[in-house]
mmCIF file of C-alpha atoms in Angstrom:
data_model
loop_
_atom_site.group_PDB
_atom_site.id
_atom_site.type_symbol
_atom_site.label_atom_id
_atom_site.label_comp_id
_atom_site.label_asym_id
_atom_site.label_seq_id
_atom_site.Cartn_x
_atom_site.Cartn_y
_atom_site.Cartn_z
ATOM 1 C CA MET U 196 165.966 103.700 118.701
ATOM 2 C CA ILE U 197 163.244 101.932 116.745
ATOM 3 C CA PRO U 198 159.728 102.632 118.073
ATOM 4 C CA ILE U 199 158.393 99.075 118.140
ATOM 5 C CA ALA U 200 158.099 98.534 121.906
ATOM 6 C CA PRO U 201 154.717 100.352 122.092
ATOM 7 C CA ILE U 202 153.411 98.094 119.345
ATOM 8 C CA PHE U 203 154.341 94.999 121.335
ATOM 9 C CA VAL U 204 152.833 96.509 124.500
ATOM 10 C CA ARG U 205 149.522 97.050 122.703
ATOM 11 C CA SER U 206 149.705 93.599 121.080
ATOM 12 C CA LYS U 207 150.151 92.052 124.505
ATOM 13 C CA GLU U 208 147.114 93.954 125.823
ATOM 14 C CA LEU U 209 145.018 92.799 122.865
ATOM 15 C CA LEU U 210 146.112 89.181 123.249
ATOM 16 C CA GLU U 211 145.182 89.263 126.929
ATOM 17 C CA LYS U 212 141.740 90.615 126.008
ATOM 18 C CA ILE U 213 141.310 87.958 123.320
ATOM 19 C CA SER U 214 142.253 85.274 125.840
ATOM 20 C CA LEU U 215 139.578 86.519 128.233
ATOM 21 C CA LEU U 216 137.019 86.650 125.421
ATOM 22 C CA LEU U 217 137.848 83.062 124.497
ATOM 23 C CA ASP U 218 137.207 82.032 128.109
ATOM 24 C CA GLU U 219 133.870 83.867 128.019
ATOM 25 C CA GLU U 220 133.062 82.254 124.687
ATOM 26 C CA ARG U 221 133.628 78.798 126.132
ATOM 27 C CA LEU U 222 131.291 79.649 129.002
ATOM 28 C CA ALA U 223 128.682 80.939 126.534
ATOM 29 C CA TYR U 224 128.929 77.649 124.611
ATOM 30 C CA SER U 225 128.320 75.714 127.809
ATOM 31 C CA LYS U 226 125.210 77.813 128.483
ATOM 32 C CA ILE U 227 124.223 77.776 124.791
ATOM 33 C CA ASP U 228 123.785 81.551 124.953
ATOM 34 C CA SER U 229 123.602 82.555 121.288
ATOM 35 C CA ASP U 230 123.374 86.298 121.988
ATOM 36 C CA ALA U 231 126.557 86.194 124.050
ATOM 37 C CA ILE U 232 128.294 84.041 121.432
ATOM 38 C CA ILE U 233 127.467 86.540 118.679
ATOM 39 C CA SER U 234 128.541 89.505 120.806
ATOM 40 C CA LEU U 235 131.813 87.817 121.744
ATOM 41 C CA SER U 236 132.502 86.955 118.104
ATOM 42 C CA GLU U 237 132.069 90.598 117.126
ATOM 43 C CA GLN U 238 134.372 91.725 119.938
ATOM 44 C CA LYS U 239 136.991 89.168 118.919
ATOM 45 C CA GLN U 240 136.811 90.348 115.322
ATOM 46 C CA GLU U 241 137.393 93.967 116.382
ATOM 47 C CA LEU U 242 140.434 92.968 118.440
ATOM 48 C CA LEU U 243 141.805 90.817 115.625
ATOM 49 C CA ASN U 244 141.382 93.690 113.171
ATOM 50 C CA GLU U 245 143.378 95.936 115.494
ATOM 51 C CA MET U 246 146.035 93.211 115.836
ATOM 52 C CA ASN U 247 146.331 93.068 112.047
ATOM 53 C CA GLN U 248 146.724 96.843 111.866
ATOM 54 C CA LEU U 249 149.415 96.754 114.550
ATOM 55 C CA ASN U 250 151.264 94.023 112.696
ATOM 56 C CA GLU U 251 151.150 96.034 109.472
ATOM 57 C CA LYS U 252 152.442 99.076 111.345
ATOM 58 C CA ARG U 253 155.255 97.004 112.878
ATOM 59 C CA VAL U 254 156.265 95.585 109.502
ATOM 60 C CA ASN U 255 156.222 99.062 107.940
ATOM 61 C CA ILE U 256 158.500 100.369 110.713
ATOM 62 C CA LEU U 257 160.876 97.440 110.253
ATOM 63 C CA ILE U 258 160.970 98.075 106.510
ATOM 64 C CA LYS U 259 161.506 101.803 107.039
ATOM 65 C CA PHE U 260 164.565 101.104 109.228
ATOM 66 C CA ASP U 261 165.868 98.442 106.786
ATOM 67 C CA ILE U 262 165.612 95.658 109.345
ATOM 68 C CA VAL U 263 163.626 93.324 107.089
ATOM 69 C CA ASP U 264 163.528 92.914 103.334
ATOM 70 C CA ARG U 265 161.106 95.339 101.687
ATOM 71 C CA LYS U 266 159.836 92.776 99.178
ATOM 72 C CA LYS U 267 159.551 89.818 101.522
ATOM 73 C CA PRO U 268 159.554 90.802 105.199
ATOM 74 C CA THR U 269 159.746 87.760 107.481
ATOM 75 C CA GLU U 270 159.422 87.229 111.195
ATOM 76 C CA GLU U 271 162.660 85.232 111.148
ATOM 77 C CA ALA U 272 164.595 88.197 109.764
ATOM 78 C CA PHE U 273 163.262 90.401 112.542
ATOM 79 C CA LYS U 274 164.066 87.798 115.202
ATOM 80 C CA HIS U 275 167.582 87.406 113.833
ATOM 81 C CA TRP U 276 168.112 91.178 113.860
ATOM 82 C CA LEU U 277 166.724 91.381 117.400
ATOM 83 C CA SER U 278 169.066 88.632 118.604
ATOM 84 C CA LEU U 279 172.032 90.676 117.386
ATOM 85 C CA GLN U 280 171.034 93.791 119.354
ATOM 86 C CA ASP U 281 172.509 94.794 122.698
ATOM 87 C CA SER U 282 170.741 94.812 126.054
ATOM 88 C CA SER U 283 168.875 98.025 125.199
ATOM 89 C CA MET U 284 166.412 95.831 123.270
ATOM 90 C CA ASP U 285 165.822 93.385 126.155
ATOM 91 C CA ASN U 286 162.414 94.897 126.858
ATOM 92 C CA VAL U 287 161.355 94.254 123.238
ATOM 93 C CA ARG U 288 162.660 90.688 123.434
ATOM 94 C CA LEU U 289 160.693 90.095 126.633
ATOM 95 C CA LEU U 290 157.518 91.652 125.207
ATOM 96 C CA MET U 291 157.862 89.563 122.071
ATOM 97 C CA GLN U 292 158.254 86.358 124.102
ATOM 98 C CA GLU U 293 155.214 87.261 126.208
ATOM 99 C CA CYS U 294 153.192 87.950 123.057
ATOM 100 C CA GLU U 295 154.234 84.633 121.533
ATOM 101 C CA ALA U 296 153.247 82.772 124.731
ATOM 102 C CA LEU U 297 149.884 84.562 124.817
ATOM 103 C CA LEU U 298 149.337 83.808 121.146
ATOM 104 C CA ARG U 299 149.961 80.081 121.730
ATOM 105 C CA GLN U 300 147.530 80.196 124.661
ATOM 106 C CA CYS U 301 144.886 81.929 122.520
ATOM 107 C CA LYS U 302 145.331 79.394 119.710
ATOM 108 C CA THR U 303 144.855 76.527 122.161
ATOM 109 C CA LYS U 304 141.728 78.116 123.631
ATOM 110 C CA ASN U 305 140.379 78.885 120.155
ATOM 111 C CA ASN U 306 140.943 75.290 119.015
ATOM 112 C CA THR U 307 139.171 74.022 122.137
ATOM 113 C CA ASN U 308 136.234 76.327 121.459
ATOM 114 C CA ALA U 309 136.140 75.168 117.837
ATOM 115 C CA ARG U 310 135.903 71.538 118.968
ATOM 116 C CA ILE U 311 133.106 72.447 121.408
ATOM 117 C CA LEU U 312 131.251 74.313 118.661
ATOM 118 C CA ASN U 313 131.675 71.387 116.275
ATOM 119 C CA THR U 314 130.245 69.016 118.893
ATOM 120 C CA LEU U 315 127.290 71.337 119.506
ATOM 121 C CA GLN U 316 126.622 71.603 115.770
ATOM 122 C CA LYS U 317 126.678 67.815 115.352
ATOM 123 C CA ARG U 318 124.325 67.395 118.316
ATOM 124 C CA ASN U 319 121.930 70.028 116.990
ATOM 125 C CA LYS U 320 121.975 68.469 113.526
ATOM 126 C CA HIS U 321 121.199 65.076 115.030
ATOM 127 C CA LEU U 322 118.343 66.501 117.116
ATOM 128 C CA PHE U 323 116.969 68.318 114.071
ATOM 129 C CA GLU U 324 117.050 65.082 112.047
ATOM 130 C CA LEU U 325 115.214 63.320 114.854
ATOM 131 C CA LEU U 326 112.535 66.010 114.812
ATOM 132 C CA GLN U 327 112.194 65.560 111.051
ATOM 133 C CA GLY U 328 111.934 61.806 111.458
ATOM 134 C CA HIS U 329 115.280 61.074 109.871
ATOM 135 C CA SER U 330 117.628 58.485 111.208
ATOM 136 C CA SER U 331 121.310 58.177 110.496
ATOM 137 C CA LYS U 332 120.624 54.479 109.882
ATOM 138 C CA ASN U 333 118.010 55.220 107.222
ATOM 139 C CA LYS U 334 119.979 56.856 104.453
ATOM 140 C CA VAL U 335 120.108 56.225 100.724
ATOM 141 C CA TYR U 336 122.656 57.137 98.085
ATOM 142 C CA THR U 337 121.873 59.896 95.644
ATOM 143 C CA ALA U 338 122.813 59.911 91.981
ATOM 144 C CA ARG U 339 125.980 61.848 92.871
ATOM 145 C CA GLY U 340 127.107 59.287 95.441
ATOM 146 C CA SER U 341 126.333 61.266 98.563
ATOM 147 C CA THR U 342 123.802 60.152 101.134
ATOM 148 C CA ARG U 343 120.510 61.652 102.162
ATOM 149 C CA PRO U 344 118.095 60.585 104.882
ATOM 150 C CA ILE U 345 114.817 58.830 104.172
ATOM 151 C CA SER U 346 111.861 60.620 105.698
ATOM 152 C CA SER U 347 109.690 58.712 108.080
ATOM 153 C CA LYS U 348 105.932 59.026 107.974
ATOM 154 C CA HIS U 349 105.903 59.243 111.769
ATOM 155 C CA THR U 350 107.769 62.446 112.564
ATOM 156 C CA LEU U 351 107.551 64.356 115.791
ATOM 157 C CA GLY U 352 106.642 67.414 113.747
ATOM 158 C CA ARG U 353 103.481 65.716 112.496
ATOM 159 C CA ALA U 354 102.443 64.391 115.880
#
């Protein structure tokens, strides 16, 4: 028996934790709590690092048991091998499906958080330009073809 079930169990636990962190991150964005955002980012990074280590361990086990090609191990080769196994591997199949569903959920949440962050960054940039007296309407072209704002003499910072 190949010892990959514990790897999928731990992967599932990590994905569930990442999903919860992504929910917390979204809440922190809504509150604009930078300390929480930084802390959550660090926690996510730790979990992702462990996920990468688990994946490397899983691939090494699959290579060791000649399930996937040593030079180019693919997920498809593992899935094909798994589909050919008897019912003794049903628990691994189920864990793998649960992990894939959780991964899709995490990707969706992460993309949502990225869009929220992008919106916040655009808003902050706009507010900063207003404080500097810049207007998106008052821009000129530089020698390189990009645009830059024209400073106003009446900025809020000078008031």
